[in-house]
Coordinates of C-alpha atoms in Angstrom, one line a residue:
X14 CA 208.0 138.4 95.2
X15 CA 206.9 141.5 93.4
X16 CA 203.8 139.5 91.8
X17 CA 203.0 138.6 95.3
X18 CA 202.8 142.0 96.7
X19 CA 200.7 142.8 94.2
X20 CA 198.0 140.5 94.1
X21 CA 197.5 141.0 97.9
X22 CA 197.4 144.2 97.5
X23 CA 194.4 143.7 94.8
X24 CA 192.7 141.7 97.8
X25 CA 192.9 144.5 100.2
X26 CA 191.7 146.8 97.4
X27 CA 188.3 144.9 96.9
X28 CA 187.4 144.1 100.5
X29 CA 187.8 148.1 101.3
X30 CA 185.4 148.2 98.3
X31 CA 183.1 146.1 99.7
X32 CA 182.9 147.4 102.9
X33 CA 182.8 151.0 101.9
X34 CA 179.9 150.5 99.4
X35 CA 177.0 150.2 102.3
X36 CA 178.7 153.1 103.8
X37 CA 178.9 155.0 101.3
X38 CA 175.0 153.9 100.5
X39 CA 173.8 154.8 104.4
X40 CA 175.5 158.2 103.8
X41 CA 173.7 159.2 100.8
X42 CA 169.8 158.4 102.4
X43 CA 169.0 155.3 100.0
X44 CA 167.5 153.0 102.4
X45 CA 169.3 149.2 103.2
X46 CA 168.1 146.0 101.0
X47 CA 165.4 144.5 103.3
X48 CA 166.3 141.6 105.5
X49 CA 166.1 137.8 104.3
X50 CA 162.9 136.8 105.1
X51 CA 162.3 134.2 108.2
X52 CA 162.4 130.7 106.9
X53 CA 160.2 129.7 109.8
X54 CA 156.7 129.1 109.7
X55 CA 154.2 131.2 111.5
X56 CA 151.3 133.4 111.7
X57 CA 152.4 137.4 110.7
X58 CA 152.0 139.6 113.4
X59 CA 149.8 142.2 111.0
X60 CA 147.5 140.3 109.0
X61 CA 147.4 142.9 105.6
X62 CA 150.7 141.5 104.6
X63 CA 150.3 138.0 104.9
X64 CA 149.5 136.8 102.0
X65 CA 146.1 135.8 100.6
X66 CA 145.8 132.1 100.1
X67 CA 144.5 131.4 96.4
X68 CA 141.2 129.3 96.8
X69 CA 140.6 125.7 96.1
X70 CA 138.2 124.9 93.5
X71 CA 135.4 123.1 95.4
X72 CA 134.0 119.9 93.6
X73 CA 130.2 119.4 93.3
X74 CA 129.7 116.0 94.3
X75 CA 127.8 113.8 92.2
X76 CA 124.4 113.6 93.0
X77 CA 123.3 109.6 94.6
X78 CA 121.5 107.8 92.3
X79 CA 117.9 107.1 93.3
X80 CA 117.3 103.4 94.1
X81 CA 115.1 101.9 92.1
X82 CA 113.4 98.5 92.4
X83 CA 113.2 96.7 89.1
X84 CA 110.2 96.7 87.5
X85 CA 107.7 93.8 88.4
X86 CA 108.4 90.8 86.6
X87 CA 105.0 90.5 84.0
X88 CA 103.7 87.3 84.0
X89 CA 101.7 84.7 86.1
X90 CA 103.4 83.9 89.2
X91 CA 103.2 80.7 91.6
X92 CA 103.3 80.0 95.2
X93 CA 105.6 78.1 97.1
X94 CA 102.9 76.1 99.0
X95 CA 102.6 75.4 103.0
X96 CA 105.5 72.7 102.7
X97 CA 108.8 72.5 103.5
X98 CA 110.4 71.6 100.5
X99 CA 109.4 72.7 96.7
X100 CA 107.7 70.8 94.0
X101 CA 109.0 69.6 91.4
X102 CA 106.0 70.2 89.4
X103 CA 106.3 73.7 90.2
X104 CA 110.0 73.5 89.1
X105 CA 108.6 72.2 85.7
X106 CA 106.1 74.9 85.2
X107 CA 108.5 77.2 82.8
X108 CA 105.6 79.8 82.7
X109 CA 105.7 80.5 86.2
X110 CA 108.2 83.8 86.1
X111 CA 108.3 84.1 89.7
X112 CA 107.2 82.5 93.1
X113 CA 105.7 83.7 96.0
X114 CA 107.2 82.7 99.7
X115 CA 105.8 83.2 102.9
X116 CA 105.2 81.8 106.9
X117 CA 103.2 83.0 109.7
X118 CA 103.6 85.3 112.3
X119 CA 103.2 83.3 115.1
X120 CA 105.7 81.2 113.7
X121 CA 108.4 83.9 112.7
X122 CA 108.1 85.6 116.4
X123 CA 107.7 82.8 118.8
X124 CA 108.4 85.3 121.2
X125 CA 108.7 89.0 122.0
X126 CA 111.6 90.6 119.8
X127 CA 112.4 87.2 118.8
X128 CA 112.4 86.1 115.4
X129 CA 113.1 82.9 113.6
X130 CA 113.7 83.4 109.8
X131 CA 114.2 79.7 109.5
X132 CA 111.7 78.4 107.7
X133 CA 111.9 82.0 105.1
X134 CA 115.6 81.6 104.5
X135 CA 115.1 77.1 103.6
X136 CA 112.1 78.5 101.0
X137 CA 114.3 81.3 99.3
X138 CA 117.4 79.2 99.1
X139 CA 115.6 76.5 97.6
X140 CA 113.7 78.3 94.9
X141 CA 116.9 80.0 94.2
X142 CA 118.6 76.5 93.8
X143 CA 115.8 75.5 91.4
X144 CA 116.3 78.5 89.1
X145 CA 113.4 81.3 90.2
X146 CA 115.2 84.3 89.9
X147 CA 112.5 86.5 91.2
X148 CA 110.7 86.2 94.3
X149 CA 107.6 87.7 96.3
X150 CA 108.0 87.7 100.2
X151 CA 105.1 87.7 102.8
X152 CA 104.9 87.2 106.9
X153 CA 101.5 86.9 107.3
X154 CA 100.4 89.3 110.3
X155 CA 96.5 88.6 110.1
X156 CA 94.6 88.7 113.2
X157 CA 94.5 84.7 112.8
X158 CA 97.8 84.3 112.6
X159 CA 98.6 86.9 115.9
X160 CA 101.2 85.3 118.3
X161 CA 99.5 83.8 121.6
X162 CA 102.2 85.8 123.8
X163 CA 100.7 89.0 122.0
X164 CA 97.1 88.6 122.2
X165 CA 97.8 87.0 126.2
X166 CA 99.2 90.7 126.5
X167 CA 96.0 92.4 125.4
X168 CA 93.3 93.6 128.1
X169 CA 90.5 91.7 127.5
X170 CA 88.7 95.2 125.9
X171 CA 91.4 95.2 123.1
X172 CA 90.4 91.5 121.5
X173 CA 87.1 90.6 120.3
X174 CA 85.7 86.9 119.3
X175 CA 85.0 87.1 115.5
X176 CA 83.6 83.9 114.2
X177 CA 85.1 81.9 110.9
X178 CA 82.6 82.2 108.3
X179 CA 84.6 80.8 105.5
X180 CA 83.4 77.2 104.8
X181 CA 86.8 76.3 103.2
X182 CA 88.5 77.2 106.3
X183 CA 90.0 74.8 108.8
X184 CA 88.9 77.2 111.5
X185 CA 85.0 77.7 109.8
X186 CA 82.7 78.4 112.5
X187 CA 85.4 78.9 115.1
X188 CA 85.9 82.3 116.9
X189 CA 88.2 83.7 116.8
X190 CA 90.4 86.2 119.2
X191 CA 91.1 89.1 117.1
X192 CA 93.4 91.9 118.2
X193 CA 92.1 95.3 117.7
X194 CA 93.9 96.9 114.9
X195 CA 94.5 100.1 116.6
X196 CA 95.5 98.9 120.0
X197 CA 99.2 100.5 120.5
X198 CA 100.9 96.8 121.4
X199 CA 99.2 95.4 118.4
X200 CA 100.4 97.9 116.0
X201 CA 103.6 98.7 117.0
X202 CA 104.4 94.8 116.9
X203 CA 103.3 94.7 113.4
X204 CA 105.6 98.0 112.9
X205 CA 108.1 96.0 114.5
X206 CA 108.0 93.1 112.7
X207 CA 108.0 94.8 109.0
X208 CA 111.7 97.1 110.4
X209 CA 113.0 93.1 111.1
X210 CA 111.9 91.5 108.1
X211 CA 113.4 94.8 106.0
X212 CA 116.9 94.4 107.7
X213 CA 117.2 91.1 106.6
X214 CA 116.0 90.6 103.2
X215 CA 115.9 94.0 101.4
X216 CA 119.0 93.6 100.3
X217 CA 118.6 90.2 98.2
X218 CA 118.2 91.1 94.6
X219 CA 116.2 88.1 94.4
X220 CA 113.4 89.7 96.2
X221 CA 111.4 92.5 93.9
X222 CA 108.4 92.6 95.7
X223 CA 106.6 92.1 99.0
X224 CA 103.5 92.0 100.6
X225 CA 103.9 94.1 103.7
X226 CA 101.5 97.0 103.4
X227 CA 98.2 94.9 104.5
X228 CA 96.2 96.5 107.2
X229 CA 93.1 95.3 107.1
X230 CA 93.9 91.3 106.9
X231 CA 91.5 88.8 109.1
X232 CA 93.4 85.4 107.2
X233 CA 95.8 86.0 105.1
X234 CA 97.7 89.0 103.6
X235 CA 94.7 90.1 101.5
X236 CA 91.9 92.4 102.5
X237 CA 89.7 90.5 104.8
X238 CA 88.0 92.2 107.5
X239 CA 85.3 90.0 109.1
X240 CA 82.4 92.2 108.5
X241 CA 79.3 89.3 108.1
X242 CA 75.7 90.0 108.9
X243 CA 73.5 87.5 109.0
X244 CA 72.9 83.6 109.4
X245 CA 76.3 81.7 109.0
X246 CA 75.5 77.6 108.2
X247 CA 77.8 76.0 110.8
X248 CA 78.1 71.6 111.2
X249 CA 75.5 70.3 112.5
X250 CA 75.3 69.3 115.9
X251 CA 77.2 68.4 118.4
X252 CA 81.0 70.0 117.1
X253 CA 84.0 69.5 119.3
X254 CA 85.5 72.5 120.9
X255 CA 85.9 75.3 119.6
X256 CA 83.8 74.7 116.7
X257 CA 79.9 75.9 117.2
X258 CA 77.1 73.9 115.5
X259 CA 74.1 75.0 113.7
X260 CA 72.5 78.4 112.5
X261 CA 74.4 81.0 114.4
X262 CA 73.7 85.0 113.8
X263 CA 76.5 87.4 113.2
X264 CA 76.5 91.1 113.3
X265 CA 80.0 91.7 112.9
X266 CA 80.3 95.7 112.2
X267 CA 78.4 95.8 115.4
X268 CA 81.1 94.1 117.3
X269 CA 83.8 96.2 115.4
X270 CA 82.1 99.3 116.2
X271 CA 81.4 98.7 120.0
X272 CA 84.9 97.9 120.3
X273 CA 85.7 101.3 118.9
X274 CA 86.3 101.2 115.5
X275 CA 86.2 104.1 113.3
X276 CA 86.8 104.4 109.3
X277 CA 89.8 107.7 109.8
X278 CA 91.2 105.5 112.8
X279 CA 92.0 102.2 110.7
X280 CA 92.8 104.6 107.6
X281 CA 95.7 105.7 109.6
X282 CA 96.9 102.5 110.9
X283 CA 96.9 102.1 106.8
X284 CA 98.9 104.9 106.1
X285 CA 101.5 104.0 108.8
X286 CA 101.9 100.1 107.7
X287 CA 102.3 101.6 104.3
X288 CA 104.9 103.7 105.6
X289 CA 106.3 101.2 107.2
X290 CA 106.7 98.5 104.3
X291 CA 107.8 101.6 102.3
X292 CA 110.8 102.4 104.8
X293 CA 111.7 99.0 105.3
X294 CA 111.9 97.7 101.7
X295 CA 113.6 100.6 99.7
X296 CA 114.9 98.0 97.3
X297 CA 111.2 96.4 96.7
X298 CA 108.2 96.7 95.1
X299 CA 105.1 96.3 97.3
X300 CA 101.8 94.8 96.6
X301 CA 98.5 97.2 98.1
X302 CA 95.6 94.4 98.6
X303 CA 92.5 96.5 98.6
X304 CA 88.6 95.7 99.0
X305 CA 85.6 97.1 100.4
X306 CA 83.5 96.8 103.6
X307 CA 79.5 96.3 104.7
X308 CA 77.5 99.5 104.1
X309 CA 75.1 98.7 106.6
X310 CA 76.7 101.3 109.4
X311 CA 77.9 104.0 107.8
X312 CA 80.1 104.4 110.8
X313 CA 81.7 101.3 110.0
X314 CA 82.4 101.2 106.6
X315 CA 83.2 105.1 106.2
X316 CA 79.7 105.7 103.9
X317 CA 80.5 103.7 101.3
X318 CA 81.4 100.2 100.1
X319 CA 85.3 101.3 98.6
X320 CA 85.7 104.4 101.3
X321 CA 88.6 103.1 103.5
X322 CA 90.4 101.3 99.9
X323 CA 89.7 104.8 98.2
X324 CA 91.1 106.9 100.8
X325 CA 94.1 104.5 101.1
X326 CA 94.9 104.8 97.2
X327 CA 94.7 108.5 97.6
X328 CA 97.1 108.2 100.4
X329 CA 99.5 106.4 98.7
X330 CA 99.0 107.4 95.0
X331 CA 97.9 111.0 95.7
X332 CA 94.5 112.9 94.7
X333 CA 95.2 116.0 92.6
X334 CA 91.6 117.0 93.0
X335 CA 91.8 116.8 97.0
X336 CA 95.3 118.6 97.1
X337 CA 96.6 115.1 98.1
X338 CA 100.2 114.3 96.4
X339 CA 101.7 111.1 96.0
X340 CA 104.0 109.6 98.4
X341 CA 107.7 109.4 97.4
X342 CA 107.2 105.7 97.4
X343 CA 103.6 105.3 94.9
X344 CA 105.5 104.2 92.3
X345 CA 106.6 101.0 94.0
X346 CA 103.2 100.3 94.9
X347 CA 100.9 97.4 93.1
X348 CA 97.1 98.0 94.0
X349 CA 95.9 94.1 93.9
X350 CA 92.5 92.4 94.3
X351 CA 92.7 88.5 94.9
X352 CA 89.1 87.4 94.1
X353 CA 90.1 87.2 90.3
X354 CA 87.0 84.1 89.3
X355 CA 86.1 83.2 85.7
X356 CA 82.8 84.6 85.9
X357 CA 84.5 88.4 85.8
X358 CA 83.6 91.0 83.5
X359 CA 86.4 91.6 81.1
X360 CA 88.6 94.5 82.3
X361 CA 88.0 96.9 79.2
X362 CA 84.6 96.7 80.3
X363 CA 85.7 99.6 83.0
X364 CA 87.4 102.0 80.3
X365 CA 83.8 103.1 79.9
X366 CA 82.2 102.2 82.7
X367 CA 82.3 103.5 86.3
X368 CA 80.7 101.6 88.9
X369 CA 79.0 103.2 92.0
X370 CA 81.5 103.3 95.1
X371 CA 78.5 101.0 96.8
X372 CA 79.4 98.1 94.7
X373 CA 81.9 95.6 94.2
X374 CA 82.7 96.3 90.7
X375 CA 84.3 99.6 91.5
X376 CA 87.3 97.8 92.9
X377 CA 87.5 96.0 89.6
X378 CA 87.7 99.6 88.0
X379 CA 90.4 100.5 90.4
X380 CA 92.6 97.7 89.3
X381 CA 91.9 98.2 85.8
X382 CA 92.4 102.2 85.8
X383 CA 95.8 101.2 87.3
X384 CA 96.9 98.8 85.3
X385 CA 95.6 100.2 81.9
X386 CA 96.2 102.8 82.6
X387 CA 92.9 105.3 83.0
X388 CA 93.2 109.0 84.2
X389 CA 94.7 110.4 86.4
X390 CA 96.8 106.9 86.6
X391 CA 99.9 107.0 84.1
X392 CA 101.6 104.0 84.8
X393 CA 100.7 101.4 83.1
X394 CA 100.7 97.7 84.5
X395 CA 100.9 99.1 88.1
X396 CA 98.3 96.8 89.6
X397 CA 98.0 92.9 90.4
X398 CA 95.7 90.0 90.1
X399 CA 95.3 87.0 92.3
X400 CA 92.8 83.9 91.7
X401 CA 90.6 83.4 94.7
X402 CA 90.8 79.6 94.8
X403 CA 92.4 77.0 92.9
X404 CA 90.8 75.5 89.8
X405 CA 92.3 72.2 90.8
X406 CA 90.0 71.7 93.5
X407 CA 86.9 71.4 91.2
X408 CA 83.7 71.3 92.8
X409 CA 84.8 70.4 96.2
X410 CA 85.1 74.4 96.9
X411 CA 81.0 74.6 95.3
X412 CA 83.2 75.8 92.0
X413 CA 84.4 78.7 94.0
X414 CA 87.5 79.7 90.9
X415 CA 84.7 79.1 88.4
X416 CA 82.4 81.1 89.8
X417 CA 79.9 78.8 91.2
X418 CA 77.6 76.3 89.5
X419 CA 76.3 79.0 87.1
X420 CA 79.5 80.1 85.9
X421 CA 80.9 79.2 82.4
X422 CA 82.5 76.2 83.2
X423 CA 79.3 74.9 84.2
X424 CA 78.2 73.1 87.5
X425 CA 81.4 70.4 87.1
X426 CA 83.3 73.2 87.2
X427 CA 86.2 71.5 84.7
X428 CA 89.3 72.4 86.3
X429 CA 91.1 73.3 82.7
X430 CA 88.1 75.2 81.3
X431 CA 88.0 77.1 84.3
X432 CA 91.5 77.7 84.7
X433 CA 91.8 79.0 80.6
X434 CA 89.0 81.2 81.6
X435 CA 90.2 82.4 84.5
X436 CA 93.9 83.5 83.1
X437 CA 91.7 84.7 80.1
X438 CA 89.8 87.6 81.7
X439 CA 92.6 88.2 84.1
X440 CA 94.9 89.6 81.4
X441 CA 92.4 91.4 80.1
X442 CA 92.7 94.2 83.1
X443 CA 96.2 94.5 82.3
X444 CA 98.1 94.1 85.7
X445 CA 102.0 93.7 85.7
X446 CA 101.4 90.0 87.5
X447 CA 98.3 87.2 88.2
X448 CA 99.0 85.1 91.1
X449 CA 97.4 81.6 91.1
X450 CA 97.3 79.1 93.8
X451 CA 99.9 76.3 94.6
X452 CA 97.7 73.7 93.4
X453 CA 97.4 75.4 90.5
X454 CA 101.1 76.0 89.8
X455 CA 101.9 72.3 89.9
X456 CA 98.9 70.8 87.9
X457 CA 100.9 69.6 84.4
X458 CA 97.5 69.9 82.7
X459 CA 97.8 73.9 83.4
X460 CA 101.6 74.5 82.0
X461 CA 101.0 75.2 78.3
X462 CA 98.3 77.8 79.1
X463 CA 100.3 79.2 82.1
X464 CA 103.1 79.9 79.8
X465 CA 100.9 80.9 76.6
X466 CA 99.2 83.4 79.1
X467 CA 103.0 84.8 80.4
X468 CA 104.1 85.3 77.0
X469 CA 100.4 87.3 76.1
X470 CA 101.0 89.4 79.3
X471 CA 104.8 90.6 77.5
X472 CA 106.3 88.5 80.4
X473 CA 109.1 85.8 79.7
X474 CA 109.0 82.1 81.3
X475 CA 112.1 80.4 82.7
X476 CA 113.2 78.5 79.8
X477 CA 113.4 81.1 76.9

């Protein structure tokens, strides 16, 4: 009993201890322990003692990588041809590196908005199935190839009839209705169509190039404004309809002109369809056709021969001398001329030699101070070639590829002797690619020299 007593009496000892410290603390001045802090969550009613959060280390993102098109595959390239299915000749041809594919306007837009990829999308599957790893994509938007819904849209002030002077032509000494390139439907349709054709087929590694960016295109995708003065030959007489008969007399640039044209206003439908092309096909490079125009009204033709070509390059590749700099897209951009012939001058010929802007020749020196390169041009190979007919053909086209009776094939115009000369002095300007036509490309008498010029260019054919 006693040992109980005593250890409750220890108990009441220590809780009177307890009790009587904080008194004892209170009495003496020394300020109470602070309270437990809230565990709840909330915003301090004085802001200098909440405490400061310690800041995050922000992360620099990683800059996006530029996209870059692959370089243009060097070497001679082929075309696809007007039919539906491919050769398979052209299949054969191992020193075709790439192919060229392409339809008509007024057969991709049938109507307004509309547009039928069809026949594309047969073309690219098929040369993909037959091993062409590379391919060059057009839709030909030349006046001659305008949809009918379009041109039935035009006032009759925004069309003029321009007459088919090119003997090898189906439509040769037919008029034709030509849309004015400025009018606002007109362009804006051809705007439209190169935003469509982008959606769809930028994004297909297969295609590294296009050819979007022509402006001033009469027939095809090359540089063709109808710009004859003079007597044109037509079939003699009587021609069914539409076709005239006998001498007829052309003053084209006068038509253009009293229709409105001016040099600065189809320089800027240029620009724009460059921009275009540019916007469309990030992924792509994109081929710049280029030639020159009649001098006879300087109104027409700007002053000189190469004005409106020389003021697109500058566009495009930029002019140091002028202020001018280079569009974020020039390096994408091929400047091509498609009248390659074996009658040219070699293309070193032009490392020493500048032509006047007045002649022909000077466009020759453009493609060669691009592709060489010359100053102020640092790129080299950045320019194209295409032959302007087939070899094939003979002297049925008046040896148009050999460059005509007097040319160094002679007046049979041999189709091998003038294709070897023809792939001869086209390498010799030093372009990334020569283009030759689809008879061309499936002629078995041309592969050994097709691939023995590939190889010379640095390019590789299909079966190495």
């Amino acid at each position: 009993m006693k040992i109980m007593y005593r250890i409750r009496g220890a108990f009441y000892l220590l809780l009177f201890g307890a009790c009587a410290i904080p008194f004892a603390f209170a009495q003496r001045g020394v300020p109470a322990l602070p309270p437990i802090p809230s565990q709840t969550k909330g915003h301090s009613a004085d802001p200098q003692v909440r405490p400061t959060p310690t800041p995050r280390p922000r992360t620099t993102p990683a800059p996006r990588p530029i996209v870059r098109p692959p370089p243009y595959p060097v070497g001679v390239w082929g075309s696809f041809g007007v039919g539906h299915d491919i050769d398979p000749n052209l299949v054969a041809n191992m020193g075709i590196v790439g192919i060229g594919i392409s339809d008509d306007w007024a057969e991709v837009e049938p109507a307004p908005g509309v547009y039928d990829w069809g026949t594309l999308d047969s073309k690219i599957a098929q040369a993909k199935a037959a091993g062409f790893q590379y391919i060059s994509l057009a839709v030909t938007d030349s006046s001659s190839q305008t949809p009918q819904w379009l041109l039935d849209s035009l006032p009759p002030d925004q069309e003029i009839d321009l007459l088919d002077d090119a003997s090898v032509h189906q439509t040769f000494c037919q008029p034709i209705h030509t849309a004015l390139y400025w009018n606002p439907t007109f362009h804006q349709a051809r705007l439209d169509l190169i935003a469509a054709m982008g959606a769809r087929y930028t994004n297909d590694p297969a295609i590294v190039a296009v050819k979007m960016a022509s402006f001033a295109n009469h027939n095809t995708q090359d540089w063709n404004i109808q710009d004859t003065i003079g007597a044109i030959e037509c079939p003699s007489c009587p021609q069914p309809t539409p076709t005239l008969c006998g001498t007829i007399t052309v003053d084209q640039p006068a038509q253009w002109l009293a229709a409105g044209w001016t040099e600065p206003q189809m320089l800027q439908i240029g620009k724009e369809m460059c921009d275009a092309a540019a916007a469309a096909f990030p992924n792509q490079n994109i081929a710049l056709p280029i030639g020159g125009l009649d001098i006879t009204y300087p109104g027409f033709s700007g002053g000189t021969y190469t004005t409106m070509c020389r003021d697109i390059q500058d566009y495009v590749y930029g002019n140091a001398s002028l202020g001018t700099p280079p569009r974020p897209y020039a390096n994408r951009f091929f400047m091509q001329r498609n009248t390659v012939a074996a009658n040219w001058q070699v293309g070193s010929y032009y490392d020493t030699y500048v032509p006047g802007f007045d002649a022909d020749p000077y466009i020759k020196y453009m493609i060669r101070a691009h592709a060489h390169p010359n100053p102020p041009w640092t790129t080299p190979g950045q320019a194209g070639l295409q032959m302007v007919s087939a070899a094939t053909l003979g002297s049925t086209t008046d040896c148009r590829q050999g460059g005509g009776p007097d040319g160094p094939c002679g007046p049979t115009c041999d189709p091998v002797c003038v294709m070897q000369t023809s792939l001869d002095v086209a390498r010799t300007y030093g372009a990334a690619f020569i283009e030759i036509w689809a008879q061309d490309d499936v002629n078995p008498a041309f592969y050994d020299m097709i691939k023995a010029a590939t190889i010379a260019m640095g390019g590789t054919p299909r079966d190495f």
